[in-house]
Coordinates of C-alpha atoms and ligand atoms in Angstrom, one line a residue:
M1 CA 87.0 55.1 106.4
E2 CA 85.6 52.6 103.9
R3 CA 84.2 53.9 100.6
E4 CA 80.6 52.8 101.5
E5 CA 80.8 54.5 104.9
I6 CA 82.0 57.7 103.2
L7 CA 79.3 57.7 100.6
S8 CA 76.6 56.9 103.2
A9 CA 77.7 60.0 105.2
I10 CA 77.7 62.1 102.1
Y11 CA 74.2 61.0 101.1
H12 CA 73.0 61.7 104.7
C13 CA 73.7 65.4 104.2
A14 CA 70.5 67.2 103.3
K15 CA 72.4 70.2 101.9
C16 CA 70.5 72.5 104.2
K17 CA 73.6 74.5 104.9
L18 CA 72.5 75.2 108.5
C19 CA 76.0 74.2 109.5
S20 CA 77.3 77.5 108.3
I21 CA 75.4 79.6 110.9
A22 CA 75.9 79.9 114.6
S23 CA 72.6 80.6 116.2
F24 CA 71.9 82.6 119.3
H25 CA 68.2 82.4 119.6
P26 CA 67.9 84.4 122.9
S27 CA 68.9 87.5 120.9
E28 CA 67.6 86.2 117.6
E29 CA 71.0 86.7 116.1
W30 CA 72.6 84.6 113.5
L31 CA 76.3 84.8 112.9
P32 CA 78.5 83.0 110.3
L33 CA 80.3 79.8 111.5
C34 CA 82.2 78.6 108.4
P35 CA 85.2 80.8 107.7
S36 CA 86.0 79.4 104.2
G37 CA 82.4 79.7 103.0
E38 CA 82.0 83.2 104.5
F39 CA 85.3 84.5 102.9
Y40 CA 85.0 82.9 99.4
G41 CA 81.2 83.0 99.2
Y42 CA 80.6 80.0 96.9
Q43 CA 78.7 76.9 97.8
A44 CA 81.7 74.7 97.2
F45 CA 83.5 76.3 100.1
Y46 CA 80.8 75.3 102.6
A47 CA 80.7 71.8 104.1
P48 CA 77.9 70.4 101.8
G49 CA 79.7 71.7 98.8
K50 CA 82.9 69.8 99.7
L51 CA 80.9 66.7 100.4
E52 CA 79.5 67.0 96.8
I53 CA 83.0 67.3 95.4
F54 CA 84.0 64.2 97.3
R55 CA 81.0 62.3 96.0
E56 CA 81.8 63.3 92.4
I57 CA 85.4 62.1 92.8
L58 CA 84.3 58.8 94.3
E59 CA 81.7 58.2 91.7
G60 CA 84.0 59.0 88.9
E61 CA 82.4 62.2 87.7
L62 CA 85.4 64.3 88.2
S63 CA 88.8 63.5 86.7
E64 CA 90.6 66.8 86.6
P65 CA 90.7 69.4 89.4
S66 CA 90.2 73.0 88.5
E67 CA 92.0 75.7 90.4
G68 CA 88.7 76.6 92.1
L69 CA 88.1 73.0 93.2
L70 CA 91.6 72.8 94.8
K71 CA 90.9 76.1 96.6
A72 CA 87.5 74.9 97.9
V73 CA 89.0 71.7 99.3
Y74 CA 92.2 73.1 100.7
S75 CA 90.8 76.4 102.1
C76 CA 88.8 74.5 104.7
T77 CA 90.5 75.0 108.1
L78 CA 89.1 71.7 109.4
C79 CA 87.7 73.7 112.2
G80 CA 84.8 71.3 112.9
A81 CA 82.3 74.1 113.5
C82 CA 80.1 72.6 110.7
Y83 CA 80.2 69.2 112.4
E84 CA 79.2 70.5 115.8
K85 CA 76.3 72.5 114.3
C86 CA 75.0 69.7 112.1
K87 CA 75.1 67.3 115.1
Q88 CA 73.2 69.8 117.2
I89 CA 70.4 70.2 114.7
T90 CA 70.1 66.8 113.1
S91 CA 71.4 64.5 115.9
V92 CA 73.2 62.6 113.2
E93 CA 77.0 62.4 113.3
I94 CA 78.3 63.3 109.9
R95 CA 82.0 63.4 110.8
L96 CA 82.8 66.3 108.5
P97 CA 86.5 67.1 109.3
E98 CA 87.4 63.4 109.1
L99 CA 85.6 63.2 105.7
F100 CA 87.5 66.3 104.5
E101 CA 90.8 64.7 105.6
E102 CA 89.8 61.6 103.7
L103 CA 89.0 63.7 100.7
R104 CA 92.4 65.3 100.8
E105 CA 94.0 61.9 101.2
E106 CA 92.2 60.8 98.0
M107 CA 93.4 64.0 96.3
V108 CA 97.0 63.3 97.3
K109 CA 96.7 59.8 95.9
K110 CA 95.6 61.3 92.6
G111 CA 98.5 63.7 92.6
W112 CA 96.4 66.7 93.4
A113 CA 98.2 68.0 96.5
L114 CA 99.1 71.7 96.6
N115 CA 102.7 72.5 95.9
V116 CA 102.9 74.5 99.1
H117 CA 101.9 71.5 101.1
K118 CA 104.4 69.3 99.3
D119 CA 107.0 71.8 100.2
I120 CA 106.2 71.5 103.8
A121 CA 106.6 67.7 103.6
K122 CA 110.0 68.3 102.0
K123 CA 111.0 70.7 104.7
I124 CA 110.0 68.2 107.4
K125 CA 111.9 65.4 105.7
E126 CA 115.0 67.6 105.6
T127 CA 114.9 69.3 109.0
R128 CA 112.2 67.4 111.0
N129 CA 110.3 70.6 111.6
A130 CA 107.5 72.1 109.6
Y131 CA 109.2 75.4 109.1
G132 CA 112.5 74.0 107.7
E133 CA 114.5 75.7 110.4
K134 CA 118.0 74.5 110.9
Y135 CA 118.7 75.8 114.4
K136 CA 117.6 74.2 117.6
Y137 CA 115.2 75.8 120.2
E138 CA 117.3 75.8 123.3
A139 CA 115.7 73.8 126.2
E140 CA 117.3 71.4 128.6
S141 CA 115.7 68.6 130.7
T142 CA 116.0 69.4 134.4
D143 CA 115.9 65.6 135.2
R144 CA 116.3 62.9 132.6
N145 CA 114.2 60.6 134.7
A146 CA 111.4 63.1 135.3
D147 CA 107.8 61.8 135.1
V148 CA 106.8 64.9 133.1
L149 CA 107.9 65.4 129.5
Y150 CA 107.1 68.6 127.6
Y151 CA 106.5 68.0 123.9
I152 CA 107.1 71.5 122.5
G153 CA 106.0 71.3 118.9
C154 CA 107.2 73.1 115.8
T155 CA 105.2 76.3 116.2
A156 CA 106.2 77.0 119.8
R157 CA 109.8 76.1 119.0
Y158 CA 110.2 78.3 115.9
R159 CA 107.4 80.9 115.6
V160 CA 106.1 81.7 119.1
P161 CA 108.9 80.6 121.4
E162 CA 107.5 82.9 124.2
I163 CA 104.9 80.1 124.8
A164 CA 107.5 77.4 125.3
D165 CA 109.6 79.8 127.4
A166 CA 106.5 80.5 129.6
M167 CA 105.7 76.8 130.0
L168 CA 109.3 76.0 131.1
Q169 CA 109.3 78.9 133.5
I170 CA 106.1 77.7 135.1
F171 CA 107.6 74.2 135.6
D172 CA 110.6 75.9 137.3
K173 CA 108.5 78.2 139.5
F174 CA 106.6 75.1 140.8
G175 CA 109.7 73.1 141.2
I176 CA 108.5 70.5 138.7
K177 CA 111.2 68.4 137.2
Y178 CA 110.7 67.8 133.5
Q179 CA 112.2 66.3 130.4
V180 CA 112.3 67.7 126.9
M181 CA 113.2 65.5 123.9
D182 CA 116.8 65.8 122.7
D183 CA 115.5 65.0 119.2
E184 CA 111.9 66.2 119.0
W185 CA 110.4 65.7 115.5
C186 CA 107.3 67.3 114.1
C187 CA 104.2 65.4 115.3
G188 CA 103.0 65.1 111.7
S189 CA 99.8 67.0 112.2
V190 CA 100.2 69.3 109.1
L191 CA 100.9 66.2 106.9
L192 CA 97.9 64.3 108.2
R193 CA 95.6 67.3 107.8
T194 CA 96.7 67.9 104.3
G195 CA 96.3 64.3 103.2
Q196 CA 100.0 63.4 103.2
V197 CA 99.5 60.4 105.4
E198 CA 102.4 58.2 104.3
E199 CA 104.9 61.0 104.9
A200 CA 103.8 61.2 108.6
K201 CA 104.5 57.6 109.5
E202 CA 108.2 57.9 110.1
L203 CA 107.7 61.0 112.3
M204 CA 105.2 59.2 114.5
E205 CA 107.4 56.1 114.9
H206 CA 110.4 58.3 115.9
N207 CA 108.4 60.2 118.5
V208 CA 106.8 57.1 120.0
E209 CA 110.2 55.5 120.4
E210 CA 111.7 58.6 122.0
I211 CA 108.8 59.1 124.4
K212 CA 108.8 55.4 125.4
R213 CA 112.5 55.5 126.0
S214 CA 112.2 58.6 128.2
G215 CA 110.1 56.7 130.7
A216 CA 107.9 59.7 131.3
K217 CA 104.4 59.1 132.6
T218 CA 102.8 62.3 131.5
V219 CA 103.4 64.3 128.3
V220 CA 102.4 67.9 128.4
F221 CA 101.5 69.9 125.3
T222 CA 101.0 73.6 124.8
C223 CA 99.9 72.9 121.2
P224 CA 96.4 71.4 120.8
G225 CA 97.2 70.3 117.3
C226 CA 100.1 68.1 118.5
L227 CA 97.9 66.8 121.4
M228 CA 95.1 65.9 119.1
T229 CA 97.5 64.2 116.7
F230 CA 98.9 62.1 119.5
E231 CA 95.4 61.3 120.9
K232 CA 93.9 60.4 117.5
N233 CA 96.6 59.3 115.2
Y234 CA 99.4 57.8 117.4
P235 CA 99.3 54.3 118.9
D236 CA 98.6 54.1 122.6
M237 CA 102.0 54.7 124.3
G238 CA 100.7 53.9 127.8
V239 CA 101.4 57.5 128.9
E240 CA 99.0 60.2 129.9
L241 CA 98.6 63.0 127.4
V242 CA 97.5 66.4 128.8
H243 CA 97.2 70.0 127.6
S244 CA 99.0 72.7 129.4
T245 CA 95.7 74.1 130.8
Q246 CA 94.7 70.7 132.1
F247 CA 98.1 70.4 133.8
L248 CA 97.8 73.8 135.3
T249 CA 94.4 73.1 136.9
R250 CA 96.0 70.3 138.9
L251 CA 98.7 72.5 140.4
K252 CA 97.7 73.2 144.0
G253 CA 98.7 76.4 145.8
M254 CA 99.1 78.4 142.6
K255 CA 99.9 81.8 144.2
V256 CA 98.8 84.1 141.4
K257 CA 98.4 87.9 141.4
K258 CA 95.4 88.7 139.3
L259 CA 96.3 90.9 136.4
D260 CA 94.3 94.1 135.8
M261 CA 93.3 93.0 132.4
E262 CA 90.0 92.4 130.5
V263 CA 90.6 89.5 128.2
A264 CA 88.5 87.3 125.8
Y265 CA 89.2 83.6 125.5
H266 CA 89.4 82.2 122.1
D267 CA 88.7 78.4 121.9
P268 CA 91.3 76.7 119.7
C269 CA 89.4 74.3 117.4
H270 CA 91.5 71.2 118.2
L271 CA 91.3 71.9 121.9
G272 CA 87.6 72.6 122.1
R273 CA 85.7 70.8 119.4
D274 CA 88.2 68.0 118.8
L275 CA 89.2 67.2 122.4
G276 CA 86.3 68.7 124.3
I277 CA 88.6 70.8 126.5
Y278 CA 86.5 74.0 127.2
E279 CA 86.5 74.4 131.0
E280 CA 90.1 74.1 132.0
P281 CA 91.5 77.0 130.0
R282 CA 88.6 79.2 131.3
A283 CA 89.2 78.1 134.9
V284 CA 92.9 78.9 134.7
L285 CA 92.3 82.2 132.9
K286 CA 89.7 83.3 135.4
E287 CA 92.4 83.1 138.1
V288 CA 94.7 85.5 136.4
A289 CA 92.5 88.0 134.4
N290 CA 89.0 89.3 134.0
V291 CA 87.4 87.1 131.3
K292 CA 84.8 88.3 128.8
E293 CA 82.9 85.8 126.7
M294 CA 82.6 86.4 123.0
K295 CA 79.3 85.6 121.2
R296 CA 80.7 82.7 119.3
E297 CA 82.3 80.4 121.8
R298 CA 82.8 76.8 122.8
E299 CA 81.2 74.5 120.2
Q300 CA 80.2 77.5 118.1
A301 CA 83.5 79.3 118.3
W302 CA 84.7 81.2 115.3
C303 CA 88.0 79.6 114.0
C304 CA 91.2 81.8 113.9
G305 CA 91.6 80.7 110.3
S306 CA 95.0 79.1 110.3
G307 CA 94.5 75.3 110.7
G308 CA 94.3 72.5 108.2
G309 CA 97.2 73.8 106.1
V310 CA 95.4 77.1 105.4
K311 CA 98.0 79.5 106.9
S312 CA 100.6 78.3 104.4
A313 CA 98.4 78.1 101.4
F314 CA 95.9 81.0 101.8
D315 CA 97.4 83.5 104.2
E316 CA 95.1 86.4 103.1
F317 CA 92.1 84.3 104.1
A318 CA 93.7 83.1 107.3
L319 CA 94.3 86.7 108.4
W320 CA 90.8 87.8 107.4
S321 CA 89.4 85.1 109.7
A322 CA 91.6 86.2 112.6
V323 CA 90.6 89.9 112.1
E324 CA 87.0 88.8 112.4
R325 CA 87.8 87.2 115.7
I326 CA 89.6 90.3 116.9
K327 CA 86.6 92.4 116.1
E328 CA 84.5 90.1 118.1
A329 CA 86.9 90.3 121.1
K330 CA 86.7 94.1 120.9
E331 CA 83.0 94.0 120.8
A332 CA 83.0 91.9 124.0
G333 CA 85.0 94.7 125.7
A334 CA 88.4 92.9 125.8
E335 CA 91.8 94.6 125.6
A336 CA 93.5 91.2 124.9
L337 CA 92.6 88.1 123.1
V338 CA 93.9 84.9 124.8
S339 CA 94.2 81.5 123.3
A340 CA 95.7 78.2 124.3
C341 CA 97.4 77.3 121.1
P342 CA 100.6 78.5 119.4
F343 CA 99.1 78.3 116.0
C344 CA 96.1 80.5 117.0
K345 CA 98.5 83.0 118.7
R346 CA 100.7 83.4 115.7
N347 CA 97.8 84.1 113.3
L348 CA 95.8 86.3 115.7
R349 CA 98.9 88.3 116.5
E350 CA 99.8 88.8 112.9
A351 CA 96.2 89.9 112.2
A352 CA 96.2 92.3 115.2
E353 CA 99.4 93.9 113.9
K354 CA 97.9 94.2 110.5
E355 CA 94.7 95.6 111.8
G356 CA 96.7 98.0 114.0
K357 CA 93.9 98.6 116.6
G358 CA 95.9 97.7 119.6
M359 CA 94.5 94.2 120.5
K360 CA 97.1 92.3 122.4
V361 CA 97.3 88.5 121.9
Y362 CA 98.5 86.0 124.4
D363 CA 98.5 82.3 125.3
V364 CA 97.1 81.2 128.6
V365 CA 100.5 80.0 129.9
E366 CA 102.0 83.4 129.2
L367 CA 99.5 85.2 131.5
V368 CA 99.8 82.5 134.1
N369 CA 103.6 82.8 134.1
R370 CA 103.3 86.6 134.4
S371 CA 100.9 86.4 137.3
L372 CA 102.8 83.8 139.3
E373 CA 104.3 85.4 142.3
E374 CA 108.0 84.7 142.5
Ligands
SF4_1 S1 76.4 68.9 106.9 FE1 74.5 68.8 108.1 S2 73.9 70.9 108.5 FE2 75.4 70.9 106.9 S3 74.2 70.9 105.0 FE3 74.7 68.8 105.5 S4 72.9 68.1 106.7 FE4 72.8 70.4 106.7
SF4_2 S1 85.5 72.6 108.9 FE1 85.2 74.8 109.3 S2 86.1 75.8 107.4 FE2 85.7 73.6 106.9 S3 83.7 73.5 106.0 FE3 83.4 73.1 108.2 S4 83.0 75.1 109.2 FE4 83.8 75.5 107.1

């Protein structure tokens, strides 16, 4: 974005702070929407506060970042809830998450990146995955000319492999031939979200080349963060990019045995607000479990708290946000919280374990795999 465009967007913000509240007028209930503002409690942690920080940097009023300023900028999960709410009430599109990414890019240029994020960039450079793992997640292509390629992503490969395992088993159960990349590199999402744009370029070039060489026509993602990055940051590769839940809705003759389970569906921010995919996960989930809706859902869903580089930098806050979501699922009468994102699952599961109140956490593909009749 050009400087003038950014400043114009910043000056359009009326600082009303209505973007921090989810409204449910039928019950006259107001619930918080901005995790970072709610947790830290200062103006700088809400969307208008961060816009003001950005303005001060651009207009030369701020030359040294305090610890508090760094925290305000980097504790934003880039969940986009503020953007959706602002658009709903003002009909003006102040593209807040994009502005906050621009702000971080500007901060990185000034040498104000967080050390923990620089460490992730270093790990990616050394190992090509965001966790610095040296081993390989074991997966083999069933056909090297298959039309379908499954891009697994760092989190499903190294932190929640049960999601990748379930996806691969679903392909097998349907007799769908697939490819996985021999040399899959991190998609670059964490670097782009934390302002380290230059560091992401090599990764994107590698993945584009590998996918083009595979000849695949459809790339399936279980990670909405990877999918969004390919959709918004990668050049057009001439292939179809789909989320696992979209792919599943196309499979005809899915013989599933409905599980006797009351679940709540948690909209992942990148899948819902960023990509507009709200219906497919619900449609798939309804086939395999009894779905309860939580109060804050779809455009006004409460973020799990782990995106935008927050999990690595401010874990206590990330887990607090996830605990809030677990409480909401409990209130809705659910015994399990189901998402469609490895990053959400990891954070929600950790929070559930910490909270110790027995909430189970799954990804949609895990329940589908479990309910598919052999
Ligand atoms: S971003 Fe929109 S809703 Fe939020 S304070 Fe600014 S004008 Fe108000
Ligand atoms: S993107 Fe999410 S965490 Fe960041 S300011 Fe907006 S609502 Fe708050």
